[in-house]
Amino acid sequence: MGLMVVLAGAVGAAVRFSITSRAPIHTSGIPLGTLAVNLGGSFLLGVVAAGGQPHAPATTLATGFLGGFTTFSTWMIETLGGETRQAVVNLVVMSVGGVVAAAVGWSIAS
Amino acid sequence: MRPSKTPVRPETRAVSTVFAGGLIGSAVREAITGLASACGEGRHVAALVANLSGSFLLGWLISRLESKGRGAIRFWAIGVLGSFTTFSAFSVDTLLLLQHASVSAAAWYVTVSILGGLTLARIGTRIGRRR
């Protein structure tokens, strides 16, 4: 199972790259690719977590995939790269949006 | 005559490079998650450790790799550290803390993750720029 989870995470990373390498950077300074990947991944993990079967193979695989698909460190570095106002917008939109996306996924699935 | 070797499309090569890096990042995160659960810690502790250390390392790497070309950035930054750190667990763990613990526990988790991540990424960048 461990190996499958690692493979799922690597597939997640490859899919993330295919999306972010095509996405433009919005004029607001928010990197839209990272935003799409992180909010989409939070929504999906909310769906998975609401299933309430933390030890089911499907849950483990999905969690591994979404772990590799979404990224925290890129968000931090992109925030540091922008001006102060852009940085604040990027921090607030991503963190609040992530929890909201996860909550929406959770409520749809439960 | 058929060419003996099909040329690899640049995009295929780029995605494969990220995939290879993603294997390493996911494996190390899995190891940390296993270690945390063996120590009786919750999953959110493992995510916090990965996200904070990964932010420091990405800051360091980005300044080291500036002159190394896109292949190295794809492998180390996008592949290894992109998949080592995780945002989906950060969101869902915050939601679970809101549901099962308290607003203040969730606020602490978010504050430590973000302020810690930003501070460590900046320190990593500074150290990486030193020669």
Short mmCIF file of N, CA and C in Angstrom, two decimals, chain A:
data_model
loop_
_atom_site.label_atom_id
_atom_site.label_comp_id
_atom_site.label_asym_id
_atom_site.label_seq_id
_atom_site.Cartn_x
_atom_site.Cartn_y
_atom_site.Cartn_z
N MET A 1 0.84 -1.21 0.00
CA MET A 1 0.00 0.00 0.00
C MET A 1 0.87 1.25 0.00
N GLY A 2 1.96 1.20 0.81
CA GLY A 2 2.84 2.36 0.90
C GLY A 2 3.36 2.80 -0.46
N LEU A 3 3.78 1.80 -1.26
CA LEU A 3 4.33 2.11 -2.58
C LEU A 3 3.26 2.75 -3.47
N MET A 4 2.03 2.22 -3.38
CA MET A 4 0.94 2.77 -4.19
C MET A 4 0.65 4.23 -3.81
N VAL A 5 0.75 4.52 -2.52
CA VAL A 5 0.49 5.88 -2.05
C VAL A 5 1.56 6.84 -2.60
N VAL A 6 2.81 6.37 -2.59
CA VAL A 6 3.90 7.18 -3.11
C VAL A 6 3.71 7.43 -4.61
N LEU A 7 3.31 6.36 -5.34
CA LEU A 7 3.04 6.51 -6.78
C LEU A 7 1.90 7.50 -7.01
N ALA A 8 0.84 7.38 -6.19
CA ALA A 8 -0.30 8.29 -6.34
C ALA A 8 0.14 9.74 -6.13
N GLY A 9 1.01 9.96 -5.14
CA GLY A 9 1.52 11.31 -4.88
C GLY A 9 2.32 11.85 -6.05
N ALA A 10 3.12 10.98 -6.69
CA ALA A 10 3.92 11.41 -7.84
C ALA A 10 3.02 11.74 -9.03
N VAL A 11 1.97 10.94 -9.22
CA VAL A 11 1.01 11.24 -10.29
C VAL A 11 0.35 12.59 -10.01
N GLY A 12 0.02 12.82 -8.73
CA GLY A 12 -0.57 14.11 -8.34
C GLY A 12 0.35 15.27 -8.70
N ALA A 13 1.65 15.09 -8.44
CA ALA A 13 2.62 16.15 -8.75
C ALA A 13 2.67 16.41 -10.26
N ALA A 14 2.64 15.32 -11.06
CA ALA A 14 2.70 15.47 -12.52
C ALA A 14 1.45 16.18 -13.04
N VAL A 15 0.29 15.83 -12.50
CA VAL A 15 -0.96 16.48 -12.93
C VAL A 15 -0.94 17.95 -12.53
N ARG A 16 -0.45 18.23 -11.31
CA ARG A 16 -0.34 19.63 -10.86
C ARG A 16 0.52 20.43 -11.83
N PHE A 17 1.65 19.85 -12.22
CA PHE A 17 2.55 20.57 -13.13
C PHE A 17 1.88 20.83 -14.48
N SER A 18 1.12 19.83 -14.98
CA SER A 18 0.44 20.04 -16.28
C SER A 18 -0.54 21.19 -16.19
N ILE A 19 -1.12 21.41 -15.02
CA ILE A 19 -2.07 22.52 -14.86
C ILE A 19 -1.34 23.85 -14.65
N THR A 20 -0.41 23.87 -13.69
CA THR A 20 0.22 25.16 -13.34
C THR A 20 1.11 25.68 -14.48
N SER A 21 1.68 24.77 -15.28
CA SER A 21 2.55 25.25 -16.35
C SER A 21 1.75 25.90 -17.48
N ARG A 22 0.42 25.68 -17.49
CA ARG A 22 -0.43 26.30 -18.52
C ARG A 22 -1.15 27.54 -18.00
N ALA A 23 -1.21 27.68 -16.67
CA ALA A 23 -2.04 28.73 -16.11
C ALA A 23 -1.32 30.08 -16.13
N PRO A 24 -2.07 31.14 -16.43
CA PRO A 24 -1.47 32.47 -16.40
C PRO A 24 -1.40 33.00 -14.96
N ILE A 25 -0.60 34.03 -14.76
CA ILE A 25 -0.60 34.71 -13.46
C ILE A 25 -1.57 35.87 -13.58
N HIS A 26 -2.55 35.92 -12.71
CA HIS A 26 -3.58 36.95 -12.79
C HIS A 26 -2.98 38.32 -12.51
N THR A 27 -3.63 39.37 -13.05
CA THR A 27 -3.11 40.73 -12.85
C THR A 27 -3.12 41.13 -11.37
N SER A 28 -3.97 40.45 -10.56
CA SER A 28 -4.00 40.75 -9.13
C SER A 28 -2.73 40.25 -8.44
N GLY A 29 -1.94 39.46 -9.15
CA GLY A 29 -0.72 38.92 -8.55
C GLY A 29 -0.93 37.53 -7.97
N ILE A 30 -2.16 37.03 -8.01
CA ILE A 30 -2.41 35.69 -7.49
C ILE A 30 -2.07 34.67 -8.57
N PRO A 31 -1.16 33.73 -8.27
CA PRO A 31 -0.85 32.69 -9.26
C PRO A 31 -2.06 31.76 -9.37
N LEU A 32 -2.77 31.86 -10.51
CA LEU A 32 -4.04 31.16 -10.65
C LEU A 32 -3.88 29.64 -10.69
N GLY A 33 -2.74 29.17 -11.23
CA GLY A 33 -2.53 27.73 -11.29
C GLY A 33 -2.49 27.11 -9.90
N THR A 34 -1.68 27.72 -9.02
CA THR A 34 -1.56 27.21 -7.65
C THR A 34 -2.90 27.32 -6.92
N LEU A 35 -3.62 28.42 -7.17
CA LEU A 35 -4.93 28.62 -6.55
C LEU A 35 -5.89 27.51 -6.97
N ALA A 36 -5.95 27.25 -8.29
CA ALA A 36 -6.87 26.23 -8.80
C ALA A 36 -6.55 24.85 -8.22
N VAL A 37 -5.27 24.51 -8.23
CA VAL A 37 -4.85 23.19 -7.75
C VAL A 37 -5.14 23.04 -6.25
N ASN A 38 -4.81 24.07 -5.47
CA ASN A 38 -4.98 23.96 -4.02
C ASN A 38 -6.44 23.98 -3.59
N LEU A 39 -7.25 24.82 -4.22
CA LEU A 39 -8.67 24.85 -3.85
C LEU A 39 -9.38 23.59 -4.36
N GLY A 40 -9.08 23.19 -5.58
CA GLY A 40 -9.67 21.96 -6.11
C GLY A 40 -9.29 20.75 -5.26
N GLY A 41 -8.02 20.68 -4.87
CA GLY A 41 -7.54 19.56 -4.05
C GLY A 41 -8.16 19.58 -2.66
N SER A 42 -8.39 20.77 -2.10
CA SER A 42 -9.02 20.87 -0.78
C SER A 42 -10.47 20.41 -0.84
N PHE A 43 -11.15 20.81 -1.92
CA PHE A 43 -12.54 20.36 -2.12
C PHE A 43 -12.60 18.83 -2.17
N LEU A 44 -11.71 18.24 -2.99
CA LEU A 44 -11.73 16.78 -3.16
C LEU A 44 -11.36 16.05 -1.87
N LEU A 45 -10.39 16.59 -1.12
CA LEU A 45 -10.03 15.92 0.14
C LEU A 45 -11.17 16.05 1.16
N GLY A 46 -11.92 17.17 1.08
CA GLY A 46 -13.11 17.31 1.92
C GLY A 46 -14.12 16.20 1.62
N VAL A 47 -14.31 15.93 0.32
CA VAL A 47 -15.22 14.85 -0.10
C VAL A 47 -14.74 13.51 0.46
N VAL A 48 -13.43 13.25 0.30
CA VAL A 48 -12.85 11.98 0.74
C VAL A 48 -12.95 11.84 2.27
N ALA A 49 -12.64 12.92 2.99
CA ALA A 49 -12.62 12.86 4.45
C ALA A 49 -14.03 12.65 5.01
N ALA A 50 -15.04 13.18 4.33
CA ALA A 50 -16.41 13.04 4.80
C ALA A 50 -16.89 11.59 4.70
N GLY A 51 -16.21 10.80 3.86
CA GLY A 51 -16.58 9.40 3.70
C GLY A 51 -16.44 8.62 5.00
N GLY A 52 -15.58 9.10 5.91
CA GLY A 52 -15.45 8.47 7.22
C GLY A 52 -14.83 7.08 7.20
N GLN A 53 -14.03 6.79 6.18
CA GLN A 53 -13.34 5.49 6.14
C GLN A 53 -11.84 5.74 5.97
N PRO A 54 -11.19 6.24 7.05
CA PRO A 54 -9.80 6.68 6.92
C PRO A 54 -8.83 5.56 6.53
N HIS A 55 -9.21 4.30 6.78
CA HIS A 55 -8.27 3.22 6.49
C HIS A 55 -8.61 2.44 5.23
N ALA A 56 -9.66 2.87 4.51
CA ALA A 56 -10.00 2.20 3.26
C ALA A 56 -8.92 2.50 2.22
N PRO A 57 -8.57 1.49 1.40
CA PRO A 57 -7.52 1.70 0.39
C PRO A 57 -7.80 2.90 -0.52
N ALA A 58 -9.06 3.08 -0.91
CA ALA A 58 -9.39 4.20 -1.80
C ALA A 58 -9.11 5.54 -1.13
N THR A 59 -9.40 5.62 0.17
CA THR A 59 -9.14 6.86 0.91
C THR A 59 -7.64 7.14 0.97
N THR A 60 -6.87 6.09 1.27
CA THR A 60 -5.42 6.24 1.38
C THR A 60 -4.82 6.70 0.06
N LEU A 61 -5.28 6.08 -1.04
CA LEU A 61 -4.76 6.43 -2.36
C LEU A 61 -5.12 7.88 -2.73
N ALA A 62 -6.39 8.25 -2.48
CA ALA A 62 -6.85 9.59 -2.83
C ALA A 62 -6.09 10.63 -2.01
N THR A 63 -5.86 10.32 -0.73
CA THR A 63 -5.13 11.24 0.14
C THR A 63 -3.69 11.40 -0.36
N GLY A 64 -3.08 10.30 -0.80
CA GLY A 64 -1.72 10.36 -1.35
C GLY A 64 -1.66 11.20 -2.62
N PHE A 65 -2.63 10.96 -3.50
CA PHE A 65 -2.69 11.72 -4.76
C PHE A 65 -2.85 13.21 -4.46
N LEU A 66 -3.80 13.56 -3.58
CA LEU A 66 -4.08 14.97 -3.31
C LEU A 66 -2.94 15.63 -2.53
N GLY A 67 -2.22 14.82 -1.74
CA GLY A 67 -1.05 15.35 -1.04
C GLY A 67 0.01 15.82 -2.03
N GLY A 68 0.21 15.04 -3.09
CA GLY A 68 1.19 15.43 -4.11
C GLY A 68 0.65 16.48 -5.07
N PHE A 69 -0.67 16.45 -5.27
CA PHE A 69 -1.32 17.37 -6.21
C PHE A 69 -1.29 18.80 -5.67
N THR A 70 -1.60 18.97 -4.39
CA THR A 70 -1.61 20.31 -3.81
C THR A 70 -0.23 20.63 -3.22
N THR A 71 0.04 21.91 -3.04
CA THR A 71 1.36 22.29 -2.54
C THR A 71 1.28 23.49 -1.61
N PHE A 72 2.04 23.41 -0.54
CA PHE A 72 2.07 24.48 0.44
C PHE A 72 3.30 25.38 0.22
N SER A 73 4.43 24.74 -0.06
CA SER A 73 5.69 25.49 -0.16
C SER A 73 5.67 26.48 -1.33
N THR A 74 5.07 26.06 -2.47
CA THR A 74 5.00 26.97 -3.62
C THR A 74 4.18 28.21 -3.27
N TRP A 75 3.09 27.98 -2.51
CA TRP A 75 2.25 29.09 -2.06
C TRP A 75 3.07 30.08 -1.24
N MET A 76 3.90 29.57 -0.33
CA MET A 76 4.73 30.44 0.51
C MET A 76 5.71 31.26 -0.33
N ILE A 77 6.38 30.58 -1.26
CA ILE A 77 7.39 31.25 -2.08
C ILE A 77 6.74 32.28 -3.00
N GLU A 78 5.58 31.93 -3.58
CA GLU A 78 4.89 32.88 -4.46
C GLU A 78 4.39 34.09 -3.66
N THR A 79 4.02 33.88 -2.40
CA THR A 79 3.59 34.99 -1.56
C THR A 79 4.75 35.94 -1.29
N LEU A 80 5.92 35.37 -0.99
CA LEU A 80 7.10 36.21 -0.70
C LEU A 80 7.52 37.00 -1.93
N GLY A 81 7.25 36.46 -3.12
CA GLY A 81 7.69 37.11 -4.35
C GLY A 81 6.89 38.35 -4.72
N GLY A 82 5.70 38.52 -4.16
CA GLY A 82 4.84 39.62 -4.57
C GLY A 82 4.98 40.86 -3.69
N GLU A 83 4.24 41.92 -4.08
CA GLU A 83 4.18 43.12 -3.24
C GLU A 83 3.31 42.81 -2.02
N THR A 84 3.37 43.70 -1.02
CA THR A 84 2.67 43.42 0.25
C THR A 84 1.18 43.19 0.05
N ARG A 85 0.54 44.06 -0.78
CA ARG A 85 -0.90 43.94 -0.96
C ARG A 85 -1.24 42.60 -1.64
N GLN A 86 -0.45 42.27 -2.67
CA GLN A 86 -0.66 41.00 -3.37
C GLN A 86 -0.45 39.82 -2.43
N ALA A 87 0.56 39.95 -1.56
CA ALA A 87 0.88 38.87 -0.63
C ALA A 87 -0.30 38.63 0.32
N VAL A 88 -0.87 39.73 0.83
CA VAL A 88 -2.00 39.59 1.76
C VAL A 88 -3.19 38.95 1.05
N VAL A 89 -3.48 39.43 -0.18
CA VAL A 89 -4.59 38.86 -0.94
C VAL A 89 -4.36 37.37 -1.18
N ASN A 90 -3.15 37.01 -1.57
CA ASN A 90 -2.83 35.62 -1.85
C ASN A 90 -2.99 34.75 -0.60
N LEU A 91 -2.56 35.27 0.55
CA LEU A 91 -2.66 34.52 1.81
C LEU A 91 -4.12 34.32 2.22
N VAL A 92 -4.90 35.42 2.15
CA VAL A 92 -6.29 35.35 2.63
C VAL A 92 -7.14 34.49 1.69
N VAL A 93 -7.03 34.76 0.37
CA VAL A 93 -7.86 34.03 -0.60
C VAL A 93 -7.56 32.53 -0.54
N MET A 94 -6.27 32.18 -0.45
CA MET A 94 -5.91 30.76 -0.46
C MET A 94 -6.35 30.07 0.84
N SER A 95 -6.06 30.69 2.01
CA SER A 95 -6.34 29.98 3.25
C SER A 95 -7.84 29.91 3.53
N VAL A 96 -8.55 31.02 3.35
CA VAL A 96 -10.00 31.00 3.58
C VAL A 96 -10.66 30.14 2.51
N GLY A 97 -10.24 30.33 1.26
CA GLY A 97 -10.81 29.53 0.16
C GLY A 97 -10.59 28.05 0.35
N GLY A 98 -9.43 27.67 0.88
CA GLY A 98 -9.13 26.25 1.09
C GLY A 98 -10.07 25.62 2.09
N VAL A 99 -10.29 26.31 3.22
CA VAL A 99 -11.18 25.76 4.26
C VAL A 99 -12.62 25.72 3.74
N VAL A 100 -13.03 26.78 3.03
CA VAL A 100 -14.39 26.81 2.48
C VAL A 100 -14.57 25.67 1.46
N ALA A 101 -13.58 25.51 0.57
CA ALA A 101 -13.66 24.43 -0.43
C ALA A 101 -13.76 23.07 0.24
N ALA A 102 -12.95 22.85 1.30
CA ALA A 102 -12.99 21.58 2.02
C ALA A 102 -14.36 21.39 2.68
N ALA A 103 -14.91 22.47 3.25
CA ALA A 103 -16.21 22.38 3.91
C ALA A 103 -17.32 22.08 2.91
N VAL A 104 -17.24 22.68 1.72
CA VAL A 104 -18.25 22.42 0.68
C VAL A 104 -18.17 20.96 0.24
N GLY A 105 -16.95 20.48 0.00
CA GLY A 105 -16.77 19.07 -0.37
C GLY A 105 -17.31 18.14 0.70
N TRP A 106 -17.00 18.47 1.94
CA TRP A 106 -17.46 17.67 3.10
C TRP A 106 -18.98 17.61 3.13
N SER A 107 -19.64 18.78 2.98
CA SER A 107 -21.10 18.80 3.15
C SER A 107 -21.80 18.13 1.98
N ILE A 108 -21.18 18.19 0.78
CA ILE A 108 -21.78 17.50 -0.37
C ILE A 108 -21.73 15.99 -0.15
N ALA A 109 -20.61 15.51 0.41
CA ALA A 109 -20.41 14.06 0.50
C ALA A 109 -21.03 13.44 1.74
N SER A 110 -21.37 14.26 2.75
CA SER A 110 -21.87 13.64 3.97
C SER A 110 -23.38 13.81 4.12
#
